[in-house]
Coordinates of C-alpha atoms in Angstrom, one line a residue:
Chain A
M1 CA -8.5 -4.1 4.7
P2 CA -8.3 -0.8 2.9
L3 CA -5.3 0.5 4.9
L4 CA -2.1 0.5 2.9
L5 CA 1.4 1.7 3.2
A6 CA 2.4 5.1 1.9
L7 CA 5.5 4.9 -0.3
P8 CA 8.2 7.5 -0.1
E9 CA 6.8 9.4 -3.1
T10 CA 3.1 9.1 -2.1
P11 CA 1.6 12.6 -1.7
I12 CA 0.8 13.0 1.9
V13 CA -1.5 15.0 4.1
I14 CA -0.4 15.5 7.7
D15 CA -3.0 15.5 10.5
T16 CA -3.4 18.5 12.8
D17 CA -1.3 17.0 15.7
I18 CA 1.7 16.6 13.4
F19 CA 1.1 20.1 12.1
S20 CA 1.1 21.4 15.6
H21 CA 4.3 19.5 16.3
L22 CA 5.8 21.0 13.2
R23 CA 4.9 24.5 14.4
N24 CA 6.6 23.6 17.7
E25 CA 9.7 22.5 15.8
Q26 CA 9.7 19.0 17.1
P27 CA 12.7 17.2 15.6
Y28 CA 11.0 14.1 14.6
V29 CA 8.6 16.0 12.3
K30 CA 11.4 18.0 10.8
E31 CA 13.2 14.8 10.0
E32 CA 10.2 13.3 8.4
I33 CA 9.5 16.3 6.3
A34 CA 13.1 16.6 5.2
K35 CA 12.9 13.0 4.0
Y36 CA 9.6 13.7 2.3
F37 CA 10.9 16.7 0.6
S38 CA 14.0 14.9 -0.5
N39 CA 11.8 12.3 -2.2
T40 CA 9.1 14.5 -3.6
K41 CA 10.4 18.0 -3.8
S42 CA 7.2 19.1 -2.2
Y43 CA 5.8 19.7 1.3
P44 CA 3.1 17.7 3.0
A45 CA -0.4 19.1 2.3
L46 CA -2.9 20.3 4.8
T47 CA -6.6 20.0 4.7
S48 CA -9.1 22.8 5.2
M49 CA -10.1 21.1 8.5
T50 CA -6.6 21.7 9.8
I51 CA -6.8 25.3 8.8
F52 CA -10.0 25.5 10.8
E53 CA -8.2 23.9 13.8
A54 CA -5.2 26.1 13.4
N55 CA -7.3 29.2 13.5
Y56 CA -9.6 28.0 16.1
G57 CA -7.2 28.3 19.0
I58 CA -6.5 32.0 18.6
N59 CA -10.1 32.9 17.8
N60 CA -11.2 30.9 20.9
Q61 CA -8.9 33.1 22.9
S62 CA -10.4 36.1 21.3
A63 CA -13.9 35.0 22.0
K64 CA -13.0 34.6 25.6
K65 CA -11.4 38.0 25.5
V66 CA -8.1 36.5 26.7
T67 CA -6.4 38.0 23.7
L68 CA -6.6 41.5 22.2
P69 CA -8.3 41.9 18.8
E70 CA -5.1 43.3 17.3
Q71 CA -3.1 40.4 18.5
V72 CA -5.6 38.0 17.0
A73 CA -5.5 39.8 13.7
Q74 CA -1.8 39.7 13.6
F75 CA -1.6 36.1 14.7
S76 CA -4.2 34.9 12.2
K77 CA -2.4 36.7 9.4
S78 CA 0.8 35.1 10.4
I79 CA -0.7 31.6 10.4
N80 CA -2.6 32.0 7.2
D81 CA 0.0 33.9 5.2
S82 CA 2.7 31.3 6.1
L83 CA 0.4 28.4 5.3
I84 CA -0.4 29.8 1.9
E85 CA 3.3 30.1 1.0
I86 CA 4.4 26.7 2.1
S87 CA 1.5 24.3 1.9
Q88 CA -1.0 22.9 -0.6
I89 CA -4.4 23.3 1.2
L90 CA -6.8 20.6 0.2
P91 CA -10.5 21.8 0.4
F92 CA -13.3 19.8 2.0
D93 CA -15.2 19.6 -1.2
Q94 CA -18.2 17.6 -2.5
K95 CA -16.2 14.3 -2.8
S96 CA -14.7 14.8 0.6
A97 CA -18.2 15.3 2.1
E98 CA -19.5 12.2 0.4
I99 CA -16.7 10.1 1.8
A100 CA -17.1 11.6 5.3
S101 CA -20.8 11.0 5.2
F102 CA -20.2 7.3 4.4
I103 CA -17.6 6.8 7.1
Y104 CA -19.4 8.6 9.9
P105 CA -22.6 6.5 10.4
H106 CA -20.7 3.2 9.8
L107 CA -18.1 4.2 12.4
L108 CA -20.7 5.3 14.9
L109 CA -22.8 2.2 14.5
N110 CA -20.0 -0.4 14.5
E111 CA -17.5 1.2 16.8
S112 CA -19.6 2.7 19.5
A113 CA -17.9 0.6 22.2
W114 CA -14.5 1.6 21.0
L115 CA -15.5 5.2 20.7
R116 CA -16.9 5.3 24.3
K117 CA -13.8 3.6 25.6
R118 CA -11.6 6.0 23.7
K119 CA -13.5 9.0 25.0
S120 CA -13.3 7.8 28.6
K121 CA -9.6 7.5 28.3
K122 CA -9.2 11.1 27.2
K123 CA -9.5 14.0 29.6
K124 CA -11.4 17.0 28.6
G125 CA -9.2 19.4 26.7
N126 CA -7.0 16.6 25.6
R127 CA -6.2 17.2 22.0
E128 CA -7.0 13.7 21.0
K129 CA -10.3 13.5 22.7
F130 CA -12.4 13.7 19.6
I131 CA -12.1 11.7 16.4
W132 CA -14.4 13.6 14.1
Q133 CA -11.7 16.0 12.9
D134 CA -9.6 13.0 11.8
V135 CA -12.6 11.6 9.9
F136 CA -12.9 14.9 8.0
I137 CA -9.1 15.1 7.4
I138 CA -8.9 11.5 6.1
S139 CA -12.0 12.0 3.9
T140 CA -10.3 15.1 2.4
A141 CA -7.1 13.3 1.8
L142 CA -8.9 10.4 0.1
A143 CA -10.9 12.7 -2.1
H144 CA -7.7 14.3 -3.4
N145 CA -5.8 11.0 -3.8
F146 CA -3.4 11.7 -0.9
G147 CA -2.0 9.5 1.7
F148 CA -2.2 10.4 5.4
A149 CA 0.5 10.9 8.0
T150 CA -0.3 10.6 11.6
Q151 CA 1.1 9.5 15.0
N152 CA -2.0 7.6 15.8
R153 CA -2.2 4.3 14.0
E154 CA -5.1 2.9 15.9
D155 CA -7.5 5.7 15.0
A156 CA -6.5 5.6 11.4
E157 CA -7.0 1.8 11.3
I158 CA -10.4 2.0 12.8
I159 CA -11.5 4.8 10.5
A160 CA -10.1 3.0 7.5
K161 CA -12.4 0.0 8.2
Y162 CA -15.3 2.1 7.1
L163 CA -14.1 3.7 3.9
P164 CA -16.4 3.6 0.9
P165 CA -16.0 0.5 -1.4
N166 CA -12.9 0.4 -3.5
M167 CA -11.2 3.1 -1.6
D168 CA -7.8 2.6 0.1
L169 CA -6.0 4.9 2.6
R170 CA -2.2 5.0 2.3
L171 CA -0.9 5.5 5.8
A172 CA 2.4 6.8 7.1
I173 CA 3.2 6.8 10.8
W174 CA 5.3 9.7 11.9
K175 CA 6.3 9.7 15.6
P176 CA 9.4 10.3 17.7
Chain B
M1 CA 3.7 -8.6 -13.9
I2 CA 1.1 -6.6 -12.1
T3 CA 0.5 -3.1 -13.5
Q4 CA 1.7 -0.5 -11.1
T5 CA 0.0 2.8 -10.4
L6 CA 1.3 5.6 -8.2
S7 CA -0.8 8.6 -7.5
Q8 CA 1.2 11.4 -9.0
S9 CA 0.3 14.9 -9.9
S10 CA 0.6 16.2 -13.4
I11 CA 3.1 19.0 -13.8
S12 CA 2.5 22.1 -16.0
N13 CA 5.9 23.3 -16.5
F14 CA 6.1 26.4 -18.5
P15 CA 3.8 29.4 -18.3
P16 CA 4.2 31.9 -21.2
I17 CA 7.6 33.3 -21.5
P18 CA 7.8 37.0 -21.8
S19 CA 8.9 38.1 -25.2
T20 CA 10.0 41.6 -24.1
G21 CA 11.5 43.1 -21.1
K22 CA 8.1 44.6 -20.3
N23 CA 7.5 41.8 -17.8
I24 CA 10.5 42.8 -15.8
N25 CA 9.8 45.5 -13.2
F26 CA 12.7 47.1 -11.5
N27 CA 11.8 48.5 -8.2
D28 CA 13.8 50.8 -6.2
S29 CA 16.5 48.6 -4.6
T30 CA 15.3 49.4 -1.1
N31 CA 11.7 48.4 -1.8
G32 CA 12.4 44.7 -1.6
G33 CA 11.3 42.0 -4.0
K34 CA 8.1 41.9 -5.9
K35 CA 5.7 39.2 -5.0
L36 CA 5.5 36.5 -7.6
S37 CA 2.4 34.5 -8.3
H38 CA 2.5 30.8 -8.1
H39 CA 2.7 30.5 -11.9
D40 CA 5.4 33.0 -12.5
I41 CA 8.2 30.6 -12.7
E42 CA 9.5 31.9 -16.0
I43 CA 8.5 35.5 -15.5
L44 CA 10.9 35.7 -12.7
D45 CA 11.5 39.1 -11.6
Y46 CA 14.6 38.9 -9.6
N47 CA 14.5 42.3 -8.2
T48 CA 17.7 43.3 -6.7
K49 CA 18.0 44.3 -3.1
E50 CA 20.7 46.7 -2.0
N51 CA 23.5 44.9 -0.3
K52 CA 25.3 47.4 1.9
S53 CA 28.5 45.4 1.9
S54 CA 28.6 44.8 -1.8
E55 CA 30.8 46.4 -4.3
K56 CA 29.6 49.6 -5.8
Q57 CA 26.9 48.8 -8.2
S58 CA 26.8 51.8 -10.5
K59 CA 29.7 51.5 -12.9
K60 CA 30.7 52.7 -16.3
I61 CA 29.7 50.3 -19.0
K62 CA 31.5 50.5 -22.3
I63 CA 29.1 49.1 -24.7
S64 CA 28.0 52.6 -25.5
R65 CA 30.5 52.5 -28.3
S66 CA 28.2 50.2 -30.2
L67 CA 25.4 52.7 -29.9
K68 CA 27.2 55.8 -30.9
D69 CA 25.4 56.1 -34.1
N70 CA 22.2 56.4 -32.0
S71 CA 20.6 53.8 -34.1
K72 CA 17.2 52.4 -33.0
K73 CA 17.7 49.1 -34.6
L74 CA 18.8 46.1 -32.6
Q75 CA 22.5 45.9 -31.9
S76 CA 23.9 42.5 -32.2
L77 CA 27.1 41.1 -30.9
E78 CA 28.5 41.0 -34.4
N79 CA 28.6 44.7 -34.4
I80 CA 30.9 44.7 -31.5
Q81 CA 34.6 44.3 -32.2
D82 CA 35.3 42.2 -29.2
K83 CA 33.4 39.0 -29.8
S84 CA 34.4 37.2 -26.7
L85 CA 32.0 38.9 -24.3
G86 CA 31.1 36.7 -21.3
F87 CA 28.8 37.1 -18.3
D88 CA 30.0 35.4 -15.1
I89 CA 27.8 34.7 -12.1
E90 CA 29.0 33.2 -8.9
F91 CA 26.8 31.7 -6.2
L92 CA 28.8 32.1 -3.0
D93 CA 26.4 29.9 -0.9
F94 CA 26.8 27.0 -3.3
N95 CA 30.4 27.6 -4.2
S96 CA 29.4 27.5 -7.9
N97 CA 29.8 29.8 -10.8
F98 CA 28.6 29.9 -14.3
T99 CA 30.1 31.7 -17.4
F100 CA 27.7 32.5 -20.1
E101 CA 28.4 33.6 -23.7
I102 CA 26.6 36.8 -24.6
V103 CA 25.1 36.1 -28.0
E104 CA 23.3 39.4 -28.5
I105 CA 23.0 42.9 -27.1
E106 CA 19.8 44.8 -27.8
A107 CA 19.3 48.4 -27.0
D108 CA 16.9 51.0 -28.3
L109 CA 18.2 54.5 -27.8
P110 CA 17.4 56.7 -25.9
S111 CA 16.1 54.0 -23.7
T112 CA 18.0 53.4 -20.5
E113 CA 17.4 49.6 -20.8
I114 CA 19.9 47.3 -22.4
F115 CA 19.2 43.7 -23.0
L116 CA 21.9 41.0 -23.0
Y117 CA 21.1 37.6 -24.4
L118 CA 23.1 34.8 -22.9
K119 CA 23.4 31.3 -24.2
F120 CA 23.0 28.5 -21.6
N121 CA 22.9 25.1 -23.2
D122 CA 19.7 25.3 -25.3
N123 CA 18.3 28.1 -23.2
I124 CA 18.6 31.8 -23.9
L125 CA 18.6 34.0 -20.8
K126 CA 17.8 37.6 -21.1
I127 CA 19.5 40.1 -18.7
T128 CA 18.0 43.5 -18.5
L129 CA 20.4 46.2 -17.5
L130 CA 18.8 49.4 -16.2
G131 CA 20.8 52.5 -15.8
D132 CA 21.4 55.9 -17.2
W133 CA 23.5 57.4 -19.9
R134 CA 26.0 60.0 -18.9
D135 CA 27.5 62.4 -21.5
N136 CA 30.8 61.1 -22.9
E137 CA 31.0 58.5 -20.2
G138 CA 28.6 55.8 -21.2
F139 CA 26.1 53.7 -19.4
Y140 CA 25.9 53.5 -15.6
L141 CA 24.3 50.3 -14.3
N142 CA 21.8 50.7 -11.5
D143 CA 19.8 47.5 -11.5
F144 CA 19.3 44.4 -13.5
G145 CA 16.9 41.5 -13.8
F146 CA 16.8 38.0 -15.3
S147 CA 14.2 36.3 -17.5
V148 CA 14.1 33.4 -19.9
E149 CA 13.9 34.4 -23.6
K150 CA 13.9 30.9 -25.0
Q151 CA 13.6 27.7 -23.0
G152 CA 15.3 24.6 -24.1
E153 CA 13.4 21.4 -24.8
T154 CA 15.7 18.8 -23.6
P155 CA 16.0 17.3 -20.1
T156 CA 19.5 18.6 -19.7
S157 CA 18.7 22.2 -20.7
I158 CA 15.7 22.2 -18.4
F159 CA 17.9 20.7 -15.6
L160 CA 20.5 23.4 -16.0
L161 CA 18.0 26.2 -16.2
K162 CA 16.0 25.1 -13.1
T163 CA 19.2 24.5 -11.1
F164 CA 20.5 27.9 -12.0
W165 CA 17.1 29.6 -11.3
A166 CA 16.8 27.7 -7.9
M167 CA 20.2 28.8 -6.9
L168 CA 19.3 32.4 -7.8
G169 CA 16.3 32.2 -5.6
L170 CA 18.0 30.5 -2.7
S171 CA 21.3 32.4 -2.6
S172 CA 21.9 35.0 0.0
K173 CA 24.6 36.6 -2.2
V174 CA 25.2 36.4 -5.9
K175 CA 28.2 38.0 -7.7
I176 CA 27.9 39.0 -11.3
Q177 CA 30.7 40.1 -13.6
I178 CA 31.0 41.1 -17.2
P179 CA 34.8 41.1 -17.5
N180 CA 35.0 42.7 -20.9
L181 CA 32.8 45.5 -19.8
N182 CA 34.5 46.0 -16.5
Q183 CA 31.3 45.4 -14.6
K184 CA 31.0 43.8 -11.2
A185 CA 28.2 43.7 -8.7
T186 CA 26.9 41.7 -5.8
F187 CA 23.2 41.1 -5.3
S188 CA 20.7 39.1 -3.4
F189 CA 17.3 38.1 -4.7
D190 CA 13.9 37.6 -3.1
T191 CA 11.9 34.7 -4.4
K192 CA 8.9 33.0 -2.8
L193 CA 9.6 29.6 -1.5
D194 CA 6.8 27.9 -3.4
T195 CA 8.3 29.2 -6.7
V196 CA 11.7 27.7 -5.9
T197 CA 10.0 24.5 -4.9
E198 CA 8.3 24.2 -8.3
M199 CA 11.7 24.7 -9.9
L200 CA 13.1 21.8 -7.8
Q201 CA 10.3 19.6 -8.7
I202 CA 10.9 20.1 -12.4
R203 CA 14.6 19.8 -11.9
Q204 CA 14.1 16.4 -10.3
I205 CA 12.0 15.2 -13.3
A206 CA 14.6 16.6 -15.7
Y207 CA 17.4 14.8 -13.9
R208 CA 15.6 11.5 -13.8
L209 CA 15.0 11.8 -17.6
M210 CA 18.8 12.6 -18.0
V211 CA 19.5 9.3 -16.2
I212 CA 17.2 7.4 -18.4
E213 CA 18.7 9.0 -21.5
K214 CA 22.2 8.2 -20.5
T215 CA 21.4 4.6 -19.4
F216 CA 19.5 3.8 -22.6
N217 CA 21.6 6.0 -24.9
T218 CA 18.5 7.7 -26.2
K219 CA 17.1 11.2 -26.4
L220 CA 13.9 12.2 -24.7
P221 CA 12.0 15.5 -25.0
F222 CA 10.8 17.6 -22.1
P223 CA 7.3 18.6 -22.9
Q224 CA 5.6 21.7 -21.6
Y225 CA 3.0 19.6 -19.7
I226 CA 3.8 16.3 -18.1
D227 CA 0.8 14.1 -17.2
G228 CA 0.9 12.3 -13.9
K229 CA 1.2 8.9 -15.5
Y230 CA 4.5 10.0 -17.1
V231 CA 5.7 11.4 -13.8
E232 CA 5.0 7.9 -12.4
R233 CA 6.7 6.1 -15.2
I234 CA 9.8 8.3 -15.1
S235 CA 10.0 7.6 -11.4
Y236 CA 9.7 3.8 -11.9
C237 CA 12.4 3.8 -14.6
F238 CA 14.7 6.0 -12.4
H239 CA 14.4 3.7 -9.4
S240 CA 14.8 0.6 -11.5
I241 CA 18.1 2.0 -12.8
I242 CA 19.5 3.6 -9.6
E243 CA 18.1 1.7 -6.7
R244 CA 17.7 -1.6 -8.5
K245 CA 15.5 -2.9 -5.6
F246 CA 12.6 -0.7 -4.4
Q247 CA 9.1 -0.7 -3.0
W248 CA 6.3 0.1 -5.4
I249 CA 2.6 0.3 -5.4
C250 CA 0.8 -3.1 -5.8
P251 CA -2.9 -2.7 -6.7
S252 CA -5.4 -5.4 -6.4
A253 CA -5.6 -7.7 -9.4
T254 CA -7.6 -10.6 -10.8
I255 CA -5.1 -13.2 -12.1
P256 CA -6.0 -16.3 -14.1
W257 CA -4.7 -19.4 -12.5
T258 CA -5.0 -23.0 -13.9
A259 CA -6.4 -25.9 -12.0
T260 CA -3.2 -27.9 -11.9
Q261 CA -1.0 -29.4 -9.1
T262 CA 1.5 -26.6 -9.6
Y263 CA -1.0 -23.9 -8.8
L264 CA -2.6 -25.9 -6.0
S265 CA 0.7 -26.3 -4.3
L266 CA 1.0 -22.5 -4.2
L267 CA -1.9 -22.3 -1.8
P268 CA -1.4 -22.3 1.9
D269 CA -3.5 -24.5 4.1
K270 CA -5.4 -21.6 5.5
N271 CA -6.4 -18.3 4.2
V272 CA -3.5 -16.3 5.6
P273 CA -1.1 -13.9 4.0
F274 CA 1.8 -15.7 2.4
P275 CA 5.0 -14.5 0.6
I276 CA 5.2 -14.9 -3.2
Q277 CA 7.7 -14.0 -5.8
F278 CA 6.8 -13.6 -9.4
R279 CA 9.0 -15.0 -12.1
P280 CA 11.2 -12.5 -14.0
E281 CA 9.6 -10.7 -16.8
I282 CA 10.6 -8.1 -19.3
V283 CA 9.3 -4.7 -18.3
E284 CA 8.8 -1.9 -20.8
K285 CA 7.6 1.6 -20.1
E286 CA 6.5 4.2 -22.6
I287 CA 7.8 7.7 -22.0
F288 CA 6.7 10.5 -24.3
G289 CA 6.4 8.0 -27.2
H290 CA 9.7 6.3 -26.5
S291 CA 9.7 2.7 -25.4
I292 CA 12.1 2.1 -22.5
N293 CA 13.0 -1.6 -22.1
L294 CA 14.0 -2.1 -18.5
G295 CA 14.9 -5.7 -19.1
L296 CA 14.1 -8.5 -16.7
Q297 CA 12.5 -7.6 -13.3
T298 CA 10.9 -9.6 -10.6
A299 CA 8.4 -8.6 -8.0
K300 CA 8.1 -10.0 -4.5
I301 CA 5.2 -9.6 -2.1
E302 CA 5.7 -10.4 1.5
E303 CA 2.1 -10.7 2.4
Y304 CA 0.0 -11.9 -0.5
L305 CA -3.7 -12.3 0.1
L306 CA -6.4 -14.2 -1.9
D307 CA -9.7 -12.6 -1.4
N308 CA -11.6 -15.5 -2.8
F309 CA -9.5 -18.2 -1.1
D310 CA -12.2 -20.8 -0.6
E311 CA -13.4 -20.6 -4.2
I312 CA -9.9 -20.8 -5.5
K313 CA -9.1 -23.8 -3.4
R314 CA -12.2 -25.6 -4.4
K315 CA -11.7 -25.0 -8.1
L316 CA -8.0 -25.7 -8.1
S317 CA -8.6 -29.0 -6.3
K318 CA -10.4 -30.4 -9.3
L319 CA -7.1 -30.4 -11.2
D320 CA -9.0 -30.3 -14.5
G321 CA -6.8 -27.6 -16.1
S322 CA -9.6 -25.1 -16.1
E323 CA -9.1 -21.4 -15.6
V324 CA -9.5 -20.1 -12.0
L325 CA -9.7 -16.4 -11.4
A326 CA -7.8 -15.4 -8.3
Q327 CA -8.6 -12.0 -6.7
T328 CA -5.3 -11.1 -5.3
R329 CA -3.7 -8.2 -3.4
S330 CA -0.7 -7.3 -1.3
K331 CA -1.8 -6.8 2.3
N332 CA 0.0 -3.5 2.6
G333 CA -0.5 -2.5 -1.0
T334 CA 3.2 -2.6 -1.9
M335 CA 5.6 -5.0 -3.6
Q336 CA 9.3 -5.1 -3.9
I337 CA 10.6 -4.7 -7.5
E338 CA 14.1 -5.9 -8.3
S339 CA 15.9 -5.1 -11.5
L340 CA 17.7 -8.2 -12.8
T341 CA 19.0 -7.2 -16.2
T342 CA 18.1 -3.5 -16.2
P343 CA 20.9 -1.5 -17.8
I344 CA 23.2 0.4 -15.4
L345 CA 24.0 4.2 -15.5
P346 CA 27.6 4.5 -16.8
N347 CA 30.0 5.9 -14.3
D348 CA 31.0 8.8 -16.4
A349 CA 27.5 9.5 -17.7
F350 CA 27.7 13.2 -17.0
S351 CA 30.4 15.8 -17.5
P352 CA 32.1 17.0 -14.3
E353 CA 30.3 20.4 -14.6
I354 CA 26.9 18.8 -14.8
Q355 CA 27.8 16.3 -12.1
K356 CA 28.7 19.1 -9.8
L357 CA 25.2 20.6 -10.3
I358 CA 23.6 17.2 -9.8
D359 CA 25.5 16.9 -6.5
L360 CA 24.0 20.2 -5.3
E361 CA 20.7 18.5 -4.7
E362 CA 21.2 17.9 -1.0
Q363 CA 22.4 21.4 -0.5
L364 CA 19.5 22.9 -2.3
D365 CA 17.1 20.8 -0.3
S366 CA 18.7 21.8 2.9
V367 CA 18.4 25.5 2.2
V368 CA 14.7 25.1 1.2
M369 CA 14.0 23.1 4.4
E370 CA 15.7 25.7 6.5
K371 CA 13.4 28.4 5.0
Y372 CA 10.4 26.2 5.3
F373 CA 10.9 25.4 9.0
S374 CA 11.5 29.1 9.6
I375 CA 8.3 30.1 8.0
V376 CA 6.3 27.5 9.9
A377 CA 7.9 28.3 13.2
S378 CA 7.2 32.0 12.7
S379 CA 3.5 31.3 13.1
L380 CA 4.1 30.9 16.9
E381 CA 6.8 33.5 17.2
G382 CA 6.7 35.7 20.3
L383 CA 4.2 33.5 22.2
T384 CA 4.8 32.1 25.7
E385 CA 4.4 28.3 26.2
D386 CA 1.0 28.9 27.8
Q387 CA -0.1 30.9 24.8
K388 CA 1.2 28.3 22.4
E389 CA -0.7 25.6 24.3
A390 CA -3.9 27.7 24.1
V391 CA -3.7 28.4 20.4
L392 CA -2.7 24.9 19.5
Q393 CA -5.6 23.4 21.4
R394 CA -7.9 21.5 19.1
P395 CA -11.6 22.5 18.8
N396 CA -13.7 21.1 21.6
L397 CA -17.2 21.3 20.2
D398 CA -19.7 19.8 22.5
E399 CA -22.7 19.6 20.2
D400 CA -24.2 16.2 20.2
A401 CA -23.3 15.7 16.6
F402 CA -19.7 15.9 17.4
D403 CA -19.6 14.8 21.0
F404 CA -17.7 11.5 20.6

């Protein structure tokens, strides 16, 4: 099974949920990141998918006219300027796309029952309802030789079953 | 023993170093710091910010006596009668101070810039003093900046330089003093966090090389570019010396076994993961052309898997002494390395001064983390809990392609 353990010095990408918890200053994330920094003298990377997700919320508010345009502009600048200073942003590039396109059909075909069950458990609006973002994030991490830190072991394990041949995902579970 | 690989990034350490003070821009002290690009490590422009509570910063500087002939040639320290000029800098946040020897003073009249060259191990730091000349009084210091004139090429000199530079970037208050010139000032500096982080990364590698040097009584260079494979080897050697027992990457491997009773007895009855410990072997690592003999080490894998179990069992059962290729791996991709006869770092490996800087690591990390968390949290600053919930909501795209 191509799911391996991330070592203390393995370069890591964090998923969007952990990034959100970081922005909300949840102590468990701060502890994990401090440990990671102590070992690597670097910060966990983000993927361009997470940048999309991080910007989506405020733009969604803007589209619904819940938020004023100037607030949106200020908030977007705040997110993106701070991200640039502190994080390596891994792009969803050709290799990432190739990996994602391999995982996707295999996952859909072989795990349809699990996906349906998973979806039925999640309420609409639940942040964990969909899995496609994680497929894109994991594909990007793999393409750039990074490991993956998440709270959700089950999702990562299922996705990792369908990685392209000779490819391993190094996983770190960060949770309270 | 199985070859280890760890995904490590290469490090490009040293962008071009400015040869003149032209790369230093002094802004008005109230303008704040200049933004530095990601690759500006050595072109650091530590613009000073006014510190209201600091001591008065414009003071008479007496080195004008060496320039009284109005010569435009370089003025060296040899021309100054007092040859014991020093430059002190104190980092209040880190309770640390440095004293540098001024090895040269350079000025080109009527310029209002004076350059001091400071010796720091194998490094030469360049201090640019910016001020103005006042008749019969001398030079009044208004502002100053640091750059690196010559960077050392040993792990120790790099370690010292990066530690010093990181402290400059992370300190909220820095005191400088040139006792012989009766100069004192208090400053703070504005440096981007990613720049400081790069310094700390290089500092970590330099320290690890220092540990290897001291343990093996050897001298290692510190090249301008370090390939990822060397970063990994340095890490392996460091952990072998310091931790003695540590987890490391265990890639899949094809290992030749022999169809004998000994090998057959290693096999479990069923194809399930089983623990295995490799016999001790001498491990050597090449670092920058130097061979580092780590002595005897052993590797232990808690959950060892044979991907071609049935084939192995069938062939080994023949007991005919033939070669059987076993496709092996660690279930979680790691193994535990244990140093058995790897040399130990001597207790007094480093001088007290250097040890003090080594011990600053936790403090440096802590300041960086504080700044990092502050920057991240600022992206939600001023929002109510409802607003936070709304902006942190993950995309909910209902197109068929993504609706699962």
